Structure formats: C-alpha cells, structure tokens
Coordinates of C-alpha atoms and ligand atoms in Angstrom, one line a residue:
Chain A
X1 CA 0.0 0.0 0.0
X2 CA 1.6 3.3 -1.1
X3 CA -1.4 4.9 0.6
X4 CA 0.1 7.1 4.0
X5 CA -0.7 4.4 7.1
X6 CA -2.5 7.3 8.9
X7 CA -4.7 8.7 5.9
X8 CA -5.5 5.1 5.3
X9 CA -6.7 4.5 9.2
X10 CA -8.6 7.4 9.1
X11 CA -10.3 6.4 6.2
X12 CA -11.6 3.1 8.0
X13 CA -12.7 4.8 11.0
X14 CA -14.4 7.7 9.1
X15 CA -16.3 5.2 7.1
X16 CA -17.4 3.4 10.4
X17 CA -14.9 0.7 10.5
X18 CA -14.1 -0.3 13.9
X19 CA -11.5 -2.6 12.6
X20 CA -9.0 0.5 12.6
X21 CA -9.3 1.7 16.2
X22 CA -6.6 0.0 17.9
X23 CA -3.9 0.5 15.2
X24 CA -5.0 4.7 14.8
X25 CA -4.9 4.8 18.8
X26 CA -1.4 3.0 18.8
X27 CA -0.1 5.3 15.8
X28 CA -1.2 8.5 17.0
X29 CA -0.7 8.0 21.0
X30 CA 3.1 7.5 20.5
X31 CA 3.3 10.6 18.2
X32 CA 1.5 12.8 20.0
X33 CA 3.4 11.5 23.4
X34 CA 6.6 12.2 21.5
X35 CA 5.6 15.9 20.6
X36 CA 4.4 16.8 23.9
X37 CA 7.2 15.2 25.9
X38 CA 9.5 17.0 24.1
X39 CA 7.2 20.6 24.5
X40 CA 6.6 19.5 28.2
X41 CA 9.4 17.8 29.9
X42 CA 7.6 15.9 31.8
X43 CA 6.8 12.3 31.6
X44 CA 3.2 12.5 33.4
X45 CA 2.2 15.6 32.0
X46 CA 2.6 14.7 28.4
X47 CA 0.8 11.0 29.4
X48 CA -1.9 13.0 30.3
X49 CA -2.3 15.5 27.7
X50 CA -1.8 12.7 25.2
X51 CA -4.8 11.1 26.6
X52 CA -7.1 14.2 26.7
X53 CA -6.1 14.7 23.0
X54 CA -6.7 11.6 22.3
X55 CA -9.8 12.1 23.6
X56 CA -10.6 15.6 22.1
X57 CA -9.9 13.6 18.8
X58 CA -12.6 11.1 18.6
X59 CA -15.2 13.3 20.3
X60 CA -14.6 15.4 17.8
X61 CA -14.3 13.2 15.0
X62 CA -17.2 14.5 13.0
X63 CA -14.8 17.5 12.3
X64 CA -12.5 15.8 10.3
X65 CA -13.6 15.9 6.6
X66 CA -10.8 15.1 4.9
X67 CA -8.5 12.0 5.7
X68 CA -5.6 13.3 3.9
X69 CA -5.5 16.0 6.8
X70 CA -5.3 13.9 9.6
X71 CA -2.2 14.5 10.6
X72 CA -2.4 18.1 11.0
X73 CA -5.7 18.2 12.2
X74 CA -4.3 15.7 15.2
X75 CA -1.1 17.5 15.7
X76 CA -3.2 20.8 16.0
X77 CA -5.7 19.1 18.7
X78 CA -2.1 18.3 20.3
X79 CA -0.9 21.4 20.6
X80 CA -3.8 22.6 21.9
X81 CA -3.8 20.2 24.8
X82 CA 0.0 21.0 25.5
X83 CA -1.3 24.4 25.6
X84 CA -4.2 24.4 27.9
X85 CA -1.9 22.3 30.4
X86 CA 1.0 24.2 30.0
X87 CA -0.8 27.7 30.8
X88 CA -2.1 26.3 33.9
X89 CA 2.0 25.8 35.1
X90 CA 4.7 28.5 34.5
X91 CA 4.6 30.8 31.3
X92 CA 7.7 31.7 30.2
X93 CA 8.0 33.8 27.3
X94 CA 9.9 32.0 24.3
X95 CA 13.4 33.6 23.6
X96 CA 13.9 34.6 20.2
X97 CA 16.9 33.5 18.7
X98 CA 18.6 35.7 16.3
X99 CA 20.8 33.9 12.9
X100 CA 24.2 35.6 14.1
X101 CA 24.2 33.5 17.2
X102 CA 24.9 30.6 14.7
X103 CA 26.9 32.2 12.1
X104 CA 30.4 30.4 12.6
X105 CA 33.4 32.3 13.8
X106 CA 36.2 32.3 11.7
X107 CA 39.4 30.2 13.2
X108 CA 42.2 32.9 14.4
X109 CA 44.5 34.3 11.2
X110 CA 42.8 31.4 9.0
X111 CA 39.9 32.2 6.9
X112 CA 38.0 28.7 7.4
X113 CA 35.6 28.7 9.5
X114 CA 35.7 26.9 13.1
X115 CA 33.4 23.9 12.1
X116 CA 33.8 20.3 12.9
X117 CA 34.6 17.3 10.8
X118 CA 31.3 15.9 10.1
X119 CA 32.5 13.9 7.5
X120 CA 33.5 11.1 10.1
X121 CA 30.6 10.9 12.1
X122 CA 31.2 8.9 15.1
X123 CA 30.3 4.9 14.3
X124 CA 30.9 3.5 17.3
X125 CA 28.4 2.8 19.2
X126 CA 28.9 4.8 22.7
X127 CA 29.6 7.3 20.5
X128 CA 26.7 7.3 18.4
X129 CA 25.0 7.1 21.6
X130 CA 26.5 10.0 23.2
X131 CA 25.5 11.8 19.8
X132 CA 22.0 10.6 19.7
X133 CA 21.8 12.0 23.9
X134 CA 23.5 14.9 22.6
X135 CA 20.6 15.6 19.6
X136 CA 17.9 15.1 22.2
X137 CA 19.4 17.5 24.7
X138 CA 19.8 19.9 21.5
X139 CA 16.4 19.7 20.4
X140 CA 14.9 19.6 24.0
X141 CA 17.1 22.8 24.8
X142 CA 15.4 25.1 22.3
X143 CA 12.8 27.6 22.7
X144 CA 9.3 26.2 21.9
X145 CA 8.5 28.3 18.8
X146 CA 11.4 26.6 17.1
X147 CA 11.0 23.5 19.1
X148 CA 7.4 22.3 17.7
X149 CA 8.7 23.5 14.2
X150 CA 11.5 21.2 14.1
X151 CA 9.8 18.1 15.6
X152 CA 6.7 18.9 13.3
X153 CA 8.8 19.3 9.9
X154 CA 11.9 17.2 10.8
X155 CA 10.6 14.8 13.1
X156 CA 7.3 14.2 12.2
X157 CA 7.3 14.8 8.5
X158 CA 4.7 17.5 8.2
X159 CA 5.1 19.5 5.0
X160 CA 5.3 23.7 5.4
X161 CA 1.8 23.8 4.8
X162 CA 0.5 21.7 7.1
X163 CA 2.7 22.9 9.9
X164 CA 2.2 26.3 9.6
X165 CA -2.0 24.7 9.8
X166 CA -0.9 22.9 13.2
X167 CA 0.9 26.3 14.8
X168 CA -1.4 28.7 12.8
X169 CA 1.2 31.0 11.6
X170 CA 2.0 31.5 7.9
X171 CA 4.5 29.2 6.0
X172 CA 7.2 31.9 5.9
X173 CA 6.9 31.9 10.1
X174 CA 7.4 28.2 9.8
X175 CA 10.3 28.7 7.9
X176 CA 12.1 30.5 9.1
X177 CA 11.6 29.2 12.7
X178 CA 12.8 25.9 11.2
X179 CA 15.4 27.0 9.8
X180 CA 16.9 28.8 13.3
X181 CA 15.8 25.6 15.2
X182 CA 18.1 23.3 12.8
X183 CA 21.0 25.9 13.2
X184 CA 20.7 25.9 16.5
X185 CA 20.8 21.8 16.4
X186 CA 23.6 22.2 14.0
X187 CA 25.9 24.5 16.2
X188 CA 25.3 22.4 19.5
X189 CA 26.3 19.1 17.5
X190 CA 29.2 21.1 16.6
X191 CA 30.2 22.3 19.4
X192 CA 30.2 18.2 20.9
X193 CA 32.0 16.9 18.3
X194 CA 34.6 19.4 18.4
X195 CA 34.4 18.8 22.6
X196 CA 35.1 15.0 21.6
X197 CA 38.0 15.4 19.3
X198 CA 39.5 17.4 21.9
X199 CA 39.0 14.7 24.6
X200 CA 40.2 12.7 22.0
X201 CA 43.4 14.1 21.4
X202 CA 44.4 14.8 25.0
X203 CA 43.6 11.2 25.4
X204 CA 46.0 10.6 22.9
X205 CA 43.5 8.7 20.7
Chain B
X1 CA 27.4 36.1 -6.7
X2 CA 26.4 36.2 -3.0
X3 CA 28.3 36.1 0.0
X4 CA 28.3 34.0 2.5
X5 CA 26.6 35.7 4.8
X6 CA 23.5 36.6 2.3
X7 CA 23.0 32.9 1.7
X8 CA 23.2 31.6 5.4
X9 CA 19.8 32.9 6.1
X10 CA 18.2 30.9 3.1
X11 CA 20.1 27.3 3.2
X12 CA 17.1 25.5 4.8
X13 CA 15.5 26.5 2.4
X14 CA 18.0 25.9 -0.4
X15 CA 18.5 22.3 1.2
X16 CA 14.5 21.9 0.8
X17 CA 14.7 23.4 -2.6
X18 CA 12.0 25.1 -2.1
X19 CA 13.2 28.9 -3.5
X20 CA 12.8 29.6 -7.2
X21 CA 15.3 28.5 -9.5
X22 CA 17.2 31.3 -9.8
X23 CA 17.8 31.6 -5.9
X24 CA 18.5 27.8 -6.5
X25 CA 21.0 28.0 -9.0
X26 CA 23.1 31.7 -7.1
X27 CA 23.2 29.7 -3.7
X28 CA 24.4 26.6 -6.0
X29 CA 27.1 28.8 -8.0
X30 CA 28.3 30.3 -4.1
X31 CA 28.0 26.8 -2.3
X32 CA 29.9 24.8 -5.3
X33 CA 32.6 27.0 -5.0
X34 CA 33.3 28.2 -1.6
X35 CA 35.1 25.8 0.9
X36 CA 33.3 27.0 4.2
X37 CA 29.9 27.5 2.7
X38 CA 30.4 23.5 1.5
X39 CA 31.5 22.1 4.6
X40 CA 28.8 24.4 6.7
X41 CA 26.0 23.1 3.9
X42 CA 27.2 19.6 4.3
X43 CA 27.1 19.9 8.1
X44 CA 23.7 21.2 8.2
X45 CA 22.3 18.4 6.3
X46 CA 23.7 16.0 8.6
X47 CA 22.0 17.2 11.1
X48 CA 18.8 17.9 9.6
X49 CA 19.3 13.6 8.4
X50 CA 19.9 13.1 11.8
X51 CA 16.7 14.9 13.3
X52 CA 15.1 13.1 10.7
X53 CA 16.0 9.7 11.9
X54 CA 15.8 10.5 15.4
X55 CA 13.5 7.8 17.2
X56 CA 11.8 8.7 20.1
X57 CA 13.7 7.7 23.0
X58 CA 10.9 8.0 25.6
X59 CA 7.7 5.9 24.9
X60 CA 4.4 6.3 26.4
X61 CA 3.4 3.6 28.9
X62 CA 0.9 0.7 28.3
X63 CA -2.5 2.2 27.7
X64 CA -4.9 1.0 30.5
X65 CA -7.9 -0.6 29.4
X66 CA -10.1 1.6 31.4
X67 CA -8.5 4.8 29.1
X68 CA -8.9 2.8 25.7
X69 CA -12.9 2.2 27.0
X70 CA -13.4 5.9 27.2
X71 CA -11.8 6.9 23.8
X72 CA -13.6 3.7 22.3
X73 CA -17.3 4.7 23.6
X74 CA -16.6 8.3 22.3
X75 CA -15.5 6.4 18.7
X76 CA -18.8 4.4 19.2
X77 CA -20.4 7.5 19.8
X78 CA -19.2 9.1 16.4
X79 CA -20.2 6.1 14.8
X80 CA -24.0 5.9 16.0
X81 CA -24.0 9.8 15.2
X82 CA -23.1 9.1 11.9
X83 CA -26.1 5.8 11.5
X84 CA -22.9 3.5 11.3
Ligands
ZN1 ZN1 30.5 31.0 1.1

C-alpha cells in the first residue's frame, strides 16, 4: 500500500470501521506522546495531555472531513492540549533566537571557518550514543516556537503547509523558525564533536 | 554572486529546494565553489538527516484498558451519530 498508514486509518474509522481503532490509537498515541514530551518535559504531564487529546480527537471526529488531513488536524488538537496544560504551570516567554548567534566564527588568522569534521561521524556505538543524547538535549534545549517547528517538519514529516495549519502561523513563520531551530541543532552538535576530538586528542586517541 | 553571509539565512530553504530556480541556482554557484559554505551546507544536512532519523527515546506507557474504553465509547459514539 503506497497509501500514508494514517490517511488510510482514518479512512476506515471515518467510514465506520471499527477494525482500525486500535492500530489509529497506537499510531497516534506514541506521536502525540513524542511531541508533547519534548514541549513539556515531563513524563506525566505529556501521558496526560496525550490522553485528553486523544480524547478531544474522537469526540470530535465529525470535524474531520478530509483523511488526507489527519495528521495536522491531530497535531493541531495536540498542541492545543500541550497548551491548555502548559498555561495552567509557569509561562515563560519564548526567547527569540537571532541567525548571528549561529553564524560560525572564523578560526584565528585562517579564513576557514571553526566547524567540525562531520565527514567522520562517530560509528561507534557509545559514541553514536552519546550523539543521539546529545541531539535530544539539542532539540529539548530550544525555545518552543522553534522547538514544535523542528519536531513537526523534521521529526514528524509534516510538509510547510500543514505545519504552519498545526501552529497557525503562515508558512514563511514556519520557515524560518525551522530554519533557526536546525542551526541551532547544528551548532550544539558542533560544538560536541569538536568537545570529543579534543577529549580525544588529549587522550591521545 | 552572493556572500556568505547573504546565503546563510536561506540554506534551509535551499537544502529543501524550495526557492525559485534562480535563488537555487546563485546559492548553487556560491556553495559549489566556496570551501566553508560547502562544509557548513554539508554539516547542516547531517543534522537535519539526523533529526530526521531520530527515534523517540521516551515511549508512552501501556494504555490501561479503562482509558482505551473511554476513547472507544466516544468512537462508538461518532459512529452511532453518523447511522454506522
Ligand atoms: Zn561562502
């Protein structure tokens, strides 16, 4: 089936098939978990906002005319939830960050920039894990606005369109909040694998 | 042909290919051609592949029976609605 899983689920349950219920539940509950984790922090909180979206979703379930939309319509229904619970705990505003920040330096009397050798990327595997901990503290670290844009467009494969649906902003918001969220990525990735071959070097390695 | 700094602000974009094909082919003729712009575009798409195979490393817990009844009944509910 070349048909999206989720479009094809939908389909079912909007055409009254039962049949689907389990496997939509089991798709979307770990992908909405995922995206509010991340936006959260906090293991119990984002169990319970996925639930009450979850929720929200098939109560509402007349709403959803087209199929082919289901993943926004669910991600916006998501970010809702995150919303509603995060406003009832701390509000901090989002801090905007600004391209220069990630604009490499230039290495001292050398016009290259200061960048790391991404060329080898670490295949080991305490390595690769380090890197993979390293991405999730990266991504985790950001400021929301730039947060849900990467895990919506990177993460979750949402096209512009439809992310800029989920966050209601227009596509040129979307990308250029993606596009500072995956610099920001970049440059702390860079900054540990430059940290490593320097551990690596005074380790002799 | 652009500098660096001119192009920085549109590589996502360039990596998407989503400008028009003139932006496309001046970020091409820079990039192609300029050693720190190739590594930096090079490095950015690492990490973009590497968001992009990212698994989740935190997994919701078993859902309880009792909170799969209430989204099924609201399901059933939609499906009554509807004459299903
Ligand atoms: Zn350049």
């Amino acid at each position: 089936m070349q048909q999206k899983p989720e479009v094809e689920l939908a389909r079912q349950l909007i055409s009254g098939k039962p049949e689907a219920f389990d496997e939509f539940v089991d798709y979307f509950r770990k992908r909405i978990f995922h995206y509010t984790y991340v936006m959260c922090g906090q293991r119990e909180d984002a169990e319970e906002v996925t639930q009450d979206a979850l929720l929200k979703i098939f109560e509402h379930f007349h709403e959803l005319r087209d199929p082919e939309s289901v993943k926004s319509w669910v991600f916006r229904i998501a970010r809702n939830a995150c919303l509603m619970k995060r406003r009832k705990s701390v509000f901090a505003p989002d801090r905007e960050l600004s391209i220069d920040e990630f604009y490499p330096r230039a290495a001292d009397g050398d016009h290259s920039l200061q960048i790391a050798d991404w060329s080898a990327l670490p295949d080991e595997q305490v390595l690769q894990h380090e890197l993979r901990d390293a991405l999730h503290r990266a991504i985790r670290e950001l400021p929301d606005i730039y947060k849900s844009a990467v895990i919506l467009r990177d993460m979750e494969g949402l096209s512009t369109e439809e992310a800029a649906e989920v966050l209601d902003v227009s596509t040129d918001v979307v990308k250029t909040r993606l596009h500072r969220g995956r610099l920001a990525i970049r440059h702390k990735l860079d900054e540990f694998l430059r940290e490593k071959k320097e551990a690596g070097r005074h380790a002799g390695v | 042909m652009p500098e660096c700094k001119e192009i920085f602000d549109t590589l996502s974009m360039y990596l998407d290919r989503d400008l028009s094909p003139e932006s496309l082919e001046a970020i091409e003729a820079h990039v192609s051609d300029c050693k720190p712009c190739v590594e930096f575009v090079a490095s950015l798409r690492r990490s973009i592949e590497l968001c992009r195979r990212h698994e989740p490393v935190e997994l919701p817990g078993p859902l309880d029976p009792e909170a799969r009844d209430r989204l099924r009944a609201a399901y059933d509910a939609y499906r009554a609605a509807r004459g299903g």
